């Protein structure tokens, strides 16, 4: 039951985030925001996440992940309803900052819980938890599309999501791992990662640059390089996200069969080969095949990195996860603008070639990762 309860937490976290993402067009229209103004507003969310990272690790180490995840998850749902009620750009930015802050509190605490479940099972289960997060994204996207089709405003939609979250938390709370404070609960707010955590952080950094690029630029690539028909422009993104979600449910079994090192090597190879397939053979079928490979490649890296970080023997799991997340999240932030800059100087295909090289970086760094 511990695994089911923690799986529910991952699903609820994904449901909250994707519920917001599914209603961005509605909120943009209601507030009368231009694309530029919306882009500025959206920066508040990663700002909140980055601010939260060191504090989240410290709080989990001090109070324990069970207490933090229950409180932060409720806060996350409440702030989500606030996003449905904002009536100005300034209000949207303020609530998005809180949404990013609360979301990352949940992220560090729920991954710490997942590390505890892995310890009970004695094997890797982290990737399947992240698969549930991805599955929630598909569910929330479908619900959001239905809500927009029925003309339901974001606020009642988000209130309904909050109600579901509270009911699920009440049902699963007694099965969440009852951990206490971590080691050194009175330790520093900021803790520098050791050598092994730096290596894991760089693995996450390379992978999350690839993820960020695919999330933000896949549609543009299919439009400008593949020259897909208007109705096919979104196929690359759809194939990528579907294969990423599927790969997360398969990754834990692969670790048992192959080893953590081999899975990292395989993941990096798939990213590199998939991107180069799309770059060198930019027709619709081959580009879709390439994006499919990239989705499988990136699917397992970050969950498995988090699992390895949570098993650190030098600092508490929550602090280790926060340190590795900070390094990795920087990659997610710089990936999309880096693609744009290189595309302006060279070409979009040149940008994707660089991302393929980072896939090789995942394979090389993974080769140095001890099992």
XYZ file of C-alpha atoms in Angstrom:
371
model
C 0.000 0.000 0.000
C 2.943 2.347 0.510
C 3.748 2.106 -3.190
C 0.128 2.805 -4.185
C -0.049 5.811 -1.848
C 3.167 7.339 -3.167
C 2.060 6.595 -6.722
C -1.139 8.521 -6.003
C 0.958 11.490 -4.842
C 2.885 11.521 -8.122
C -0.361 11.313 -10.076
C -1.916 14.168 -8.099
C 1.162 16.337 -8.588
C 1.053 15.762 -12.338
C -2.687 16.370 -12.403
C -2.334 19.770 -10.712
C 0.451 20.943 -13.001
C -1.154 19.731 -16.218
C -4.565 21.139 -15.197
C -2.959 24.577 -15.113
C -1.093 23.985 -18.389
C -4.261 22.841 -20.155
C -6.036 26.144 -19.366
C -3.241 28.575 -20.252
C -4.955 29.626 -23.537
C -8.203 30.358 -21.685
C -6.466 32.422 -18.999
C -4.422 34.285 -21.619
C -7.582 35.170 -23.504
C -9.501 36.178 -20.379
C -6.708 38.514 -19.233
C -6.088 39.845 -22.743
C -2.381 39.001 -22.666
C -0.146 39.161 -25.701
C 2.301 36.320 -26.370
C 5.118 38.491 -25.010
C 3.202 39.326 -21.821
C 2.314 35.671 -21.312
C 5.952 34.716 -21.802
C 6.991 37.174 -19.092
C 4.302 35.827 -16.743
C 5.373 32.225 -17.297
C 8.885 33.053 -16.071
C 7.444 33.421 -12.566
C 6.815 29.687 -12.278
C 10.443 28.506 -12.729
C 11.526 31.430 -10.538
C 9.375 30.035 -7.751
C 10.715 26.543 -8.336
C 14.343 27.666 -8.233
C 13.755 29.693 -5.056
C 12.185 26.663 -3.434
C 14.901 24.102 -4.234
C 17.322 24.597 -1.314
C 14.522 25.345 1.146
C 12.643 22.188 0.146
C 15.613 19.910 0.814
C 16.274 21.530 4.180
C 12.619 21.309 5.231
C 12.341 17.625 4.280
C 15.526 16.900 6.241
C 14.196 18.842 9.242
C 10.545 17.748 9.312
C 10.453 14.522 7.292
C 9.004 13.983 3.838
C 5.585 12.740 5.038
C 4.755 15.959 6.860
C 6.090 18.133 4.048
C 4.362 16.287 1.205
C 0.941 16.402 2.879
C 1.155 20.122 3.638
C 2.756 21.081 0.325
C 0.271 19.059 -1.737
C -2.687 20.830 -0.127
C -0.970 24.183 -0.708
C -0.315 23.229 -4.339
C -3.992 22.544 -4.936
C -5.111 25.723 -3.176
C -2.697 27.857 -5.216
C -4.007 26.145 -8.374
C -7.479 27.509 -7.604
C -5.866 30.938 -7.215
C -4.680 30.695 -10.816
C -8.293 30.335 -11.864
C -9.259 33.519 -10.005
C -6.518 35.978 -11.061
C -7.665 39.073 -12.926
C -4.412 40.831 -13.846
C -0.917 40.164 -15.181
C 0.654 41.075 -11.836
C -1.716 38.738 -10.014
C -0.956 35.925 -12.447
C 2.782 36.344 -11.925
C 2.437 36.382 -8.155
C 0.297 33.260 -8.016
C 2.499 31.465 -10.578
C 5.515 32.155 -8.368
C 3.693 30.538 -5.433
C 2.611 27.667 -7.699
C 6.230 26.991 -8.667
C 7.370 27.284 -5.051
C 4.710 24.893 -3.718
C 5.159 22.517 -6.646
C 8.826 22.043 -5.942
C 8.163 21.460 -2.243
C 5.929 18.610 -3.388
C 8.539 17.441 -5.894
C 11.385 17.028 -3.395
C 9.165 15.497 -0.695
C 7.405 13.021 -2.996
C 10.690 11.877 -4.547
C 12.076 11.375 -1.039
C 9.034 9.200 -0.314
C 9.762 7.260 -3.504
C 13.330 6.642 -2.320
C 11.862 5.190 0.875
C 9.598 2.871 -1.123
C 12.597 1.751 -3.187
C 14.371 0.857 0.047
C 11.390 -1.297 1.081
C 11.338 -3.097 -2.264
C 15.107 -3.365 -2.555
C 14.979 -2.496 -6.253
C 14.319 0.412 -8.618
C 10.715 1.636 -8.752
C 11.368 5.358 -9.192
C 10.788 5.538 -12.953
C 7.315 3.997 -12.703
C 6.340 6.737 -10.241
C 7.407 9.355 -12.764
C 5.415 7.439 -15.360
C 2.307 8.086 -13.258
C 3.157 11.804 -13.311
C 3.283 11.665 -17.110
C 0.038 9.668 -17.253
C -1.656 12.344 -15.156
C -0.573 14.883 -17.756
C -2.479 13.025 -20.467
C -5.554 12.737 -18.249
C -5.465 16.418 -17.308
C -4.974 17.482 -20.917
C -8.086 15.530 -21.903
C -10.110 16.952 -19.027
C -8.912 20.474 -19.846
C -9.916 20.084 -23.489
C -13.361 18.861 -22.407
C -13.768 21.761 -19.991
C -12.916 24.259 -22.706
C -15.332 22.540 -25.086
C -18.116 22.776 -22.509
C -17.305 26.416 -21.732
C -16.341 25.737 -18.108
C -14.199 28.546 -16.649
C -10.796 27.699 -15.106
C -11.887 28.466 -11.512
C -14.591 25.777 -11.174
C -12.353 23.390 -13.112
C -9.513 23.967 -10.636
C -11.836 23.812 -7.615
C -12.946 20.381 -8.824
C -9.305 19.328 -9.126
C -8.661 20.530 -5.572
C -11.628 18.523 -4.320
C -10.299 15.384 -5.996
C -6.841 16.052 -4.546
C -8.161 16.452 -0.993
C -10.261 13.289 -1.246
C -7.324 11.269 -2.584
C -5.005 12.619 0.117
C -7.495 11.695 2.829
C -7.739 8.157 1.449
C -3.988 7.615 1.086
C -2.514 9.642 3.979
C -2.331 6.712 6.409
C -0.253 4.712 3.886
C 2.360 7.417 3.234
C 5.701 6.385 4.711
C 5.967 7.688 8.311
C 9.557 8.876 8.086
C 11.047 11.192 10.671
C 13.555 14.000 10.202
C 16.575 13.137 8.119
C 20.189 13.134 9.225
C 21.514 16.498 10.377
C 18.041 18.105 10.580
C 19.549 21.326 11.849
C 22.036 21.490 8.975
C 22.631 24.333 6.570
C 19.985 25.499 4.143
C 22.461 25.190 1.271
C 24.674 22.116 1.019
C 27.227 21.663 -1.747
C 26.929 18.276 -3.477
C 29.830 15.842 -3.222
C 31.620 14.356 -6.243
C 29.083 11.588 -6.853
C 26.146 14.020 -6.648
C 27.862 16.422 -9.044
C 28.085 13.553 -11.544
C 24.404 12.751 -11.112
C 23.547 16.439 -11.386
C 25.411 16.737 -14.692
C 23.576 13.672 -16.009
C 20.294 15.376 -15.149
C 21.582 18.667 -16.618
C 22.356 17.124 -20.023
C 19.085 15.213 -20.127
C 16.926 18.157 -19.072
C 18.448 20.391 -21.741
C 17.218 17.756 -24.200
C 13.788 17.628 -22.531
C 13.387 21.398 -22.508
C 14.358 21.621 -26.167
C 11.895 18.925 -27.178
C 9.014 20.398 -25.181
C 9.442 23.899 -26.608
C 10.869 23.338 -30.092
C 9.439 20.072 -31.425
C 6.469 21.779 -33.090
C 8.682 24.463 -34.617
C 11.069 21.791 -35.933
C 8.251 19.884 -37.610
C 6.921 23.093 -39.119
C 10.157 24.637 -40.411
C 12.455 21.685 -41.045
C 10.198 18.690 -41.636
C 7.657 20.913 -43.458
C 4.758 18.930 -41.999
C 1.184 19.775 -42.918
C -0.571 22.034 -40.374
C -2.503 19.112 -38.934
C 0.715 17.103 -38.514
C 2.879 19.733 -36.812
C 1.991 18.462 -33.350
C 2.745 14.823 -34.146
C 6.406 15.076 -33.134
C 5.525 16.398 -29.682
C 2.777 13.787 -29.260
C 5.085 10.916 -30.209
C 7.843 12.244 -27.947
C 5.613 12.602 -24.868
C 3.894 9.244 -25.437
C 7.196 7.372 -25.744
C 8.601 9.227 -22.726
C 5.643 8.168 -20.571
C 5.842 4.576 -21.827
C 9.590 4.428 -21.243
C 9.156 5.422 -17.610
C 6.978 2.387 -16.946
C 9.573 0.120 -18.595
C 12.742 1.604 -17.099
C 12.674 -0.055 -13.676
C 12.498 -3.503 -15.262
C 15.386 -2.622 -17.577
C 17.529 -1.613 -14.596
C 16.937 -5.045 -13.070
C 17.848 -6.801 -16.311
C 20.727 -4.629 -17.523
C 22.055 -2.452 -14.630
C 21.787 1.259 -13.957
C 24.970 1.997 -15.909
C 23.725 0.208 -19.030
C 20.361 1.969 -18.922
C 22.096 5.359 -18.779
C 24.278 4.359 -21.746
C 21.270 3.107 -23.706
C 19.315 6.270 -22.907
C 22.088 8.573 -24.086
C 22.532 6.547 -27.257
C 18.824 6.730 -28.061
C 18.803 10.512 -27.569
C 21.809 10.995 -29.859
C 20.706 8.568 -32.589
C 17.108 9.767 -32.492
C 18.010 13.430 -32.877
C 20.530 12.748 -35.639
C 17.906 10.701 -37.473
C 15.575 13.714 -37.379
C 18.416 16.045 -38.423
C 19.866 13.989 -41.283
C 16.562 12.554 -42.571
C 13.976 15.299 -41.937
C 10.989 13.638 -43.597
C 7.817 13.007 -41.618
C 8.247 9.227 -41.035
C 11.947 9.397 -40.133
C 11.532 12.491 -37.946
C 8.712 10.772 -36.059
C 10.926 7.713 -35.592
C 13.708 9.966 -34.316
C 11.435 11.752 -31.839
C 10.108 8.385 -30.671
C 13.662 7.312 -29.875
C 14.412 10.574 -28.069
C 11.302 10.147 -25.903
C 12.423 6.686 -24.839
C 15.947 8.043 -24.309
C 15.048 10.863 -21.928
C 12.295 8.927 -20.140
C 14.330 7.156 -17.493
C 17.365 9.376 -16.887
C 15.973 11.923 -14.431
C 13.894 9.430 -12.367
C 16.868 7.072 -12.059
C 19.189 9.970 -11.201
C 16.781 11.021 -8.441
C 16.686 7.475 -7.117
C 20.486 7.296 -7.028
C 20.748 10.721 -5.364
C 18.234 9.735 -2.696
C 20.489 6.850 -1.718
C 23.356 9.214 -0.875
C 25.314 8.115 2.189
C 26.730 11.585 2.905
C 23.711 13.924 3.159
C 19.954 13.448 3.788
C 17.861 12.248 0.862
C 15.830 15.458 0.583
C 18.936 17.657 0.555
C 20.641 15.389 -1.999
C 17.585 15.478 -4.237
C 17.416 19.270 -3.987
C 21.101 19.603 -4.911
C 20.797 17.329 -7.957
C 17.476 18.922 -8.966
C 19.051 22.388 -8.879
C 21.801 21.369 -11.299
C 19.379 19.517 -13.578
C 16.743 22.239 -13.552
C 19.271 24.765 -14.827
C 19.517 22.626 -17.961
C 15.756 22.708 -18.393
C 15.828 26.509 -18.153
C 18.715 27.181 -20.542
C 17.846 24.505 -23.121
C 15.040 26.292 -25.012
C 16.767 29.718 -25.276
C 20.041 28.005 -26.214
C 18.268 26.286 -29.105
C 16.867 29.626 -30.249
C 20.231 31.373 -30.087
C 22.069 28.683 -32.057
C 19.222 28.457 -34.569
C 19.539 32.200 -35.173
C 23.298 31.951 -35.737
C 23.471 28.611 -37.567
C 20.163 26.778 -38.143
C 17.525 24.823 -36.282
C 19.074 21.592 -37.534
C 22.399 22.777 -36.147
C 20.761 23.364 -32.766
C 19.345 19.856 -32.695
C 22.767 18.481 -33.619
C 24.159 20.104 -30.466
C 21.403 18.502 -28.399
C 22.367 15.146 -29.942
C 25.898 15.718 -28.620
C 24.434 16.217 -25.149
C 22.778 12.829 -25.587
C 26.260 11.412 -26.050
C 27.179 13.275 -22.862
C 24.487 11.324 -21.033
C 25.956 8.063 -22.341
C 29.510 9.055 -21.358
C 28.565 10.289 -17.884
C 26.396 7.218 -17.414
C 29.392 5.028 -18.209
C 31.196 6.501 -15.226
C 28.252 5.963 -12.899
C 28.887 3.041 -10.567
C 25.938 0.699 -10.017
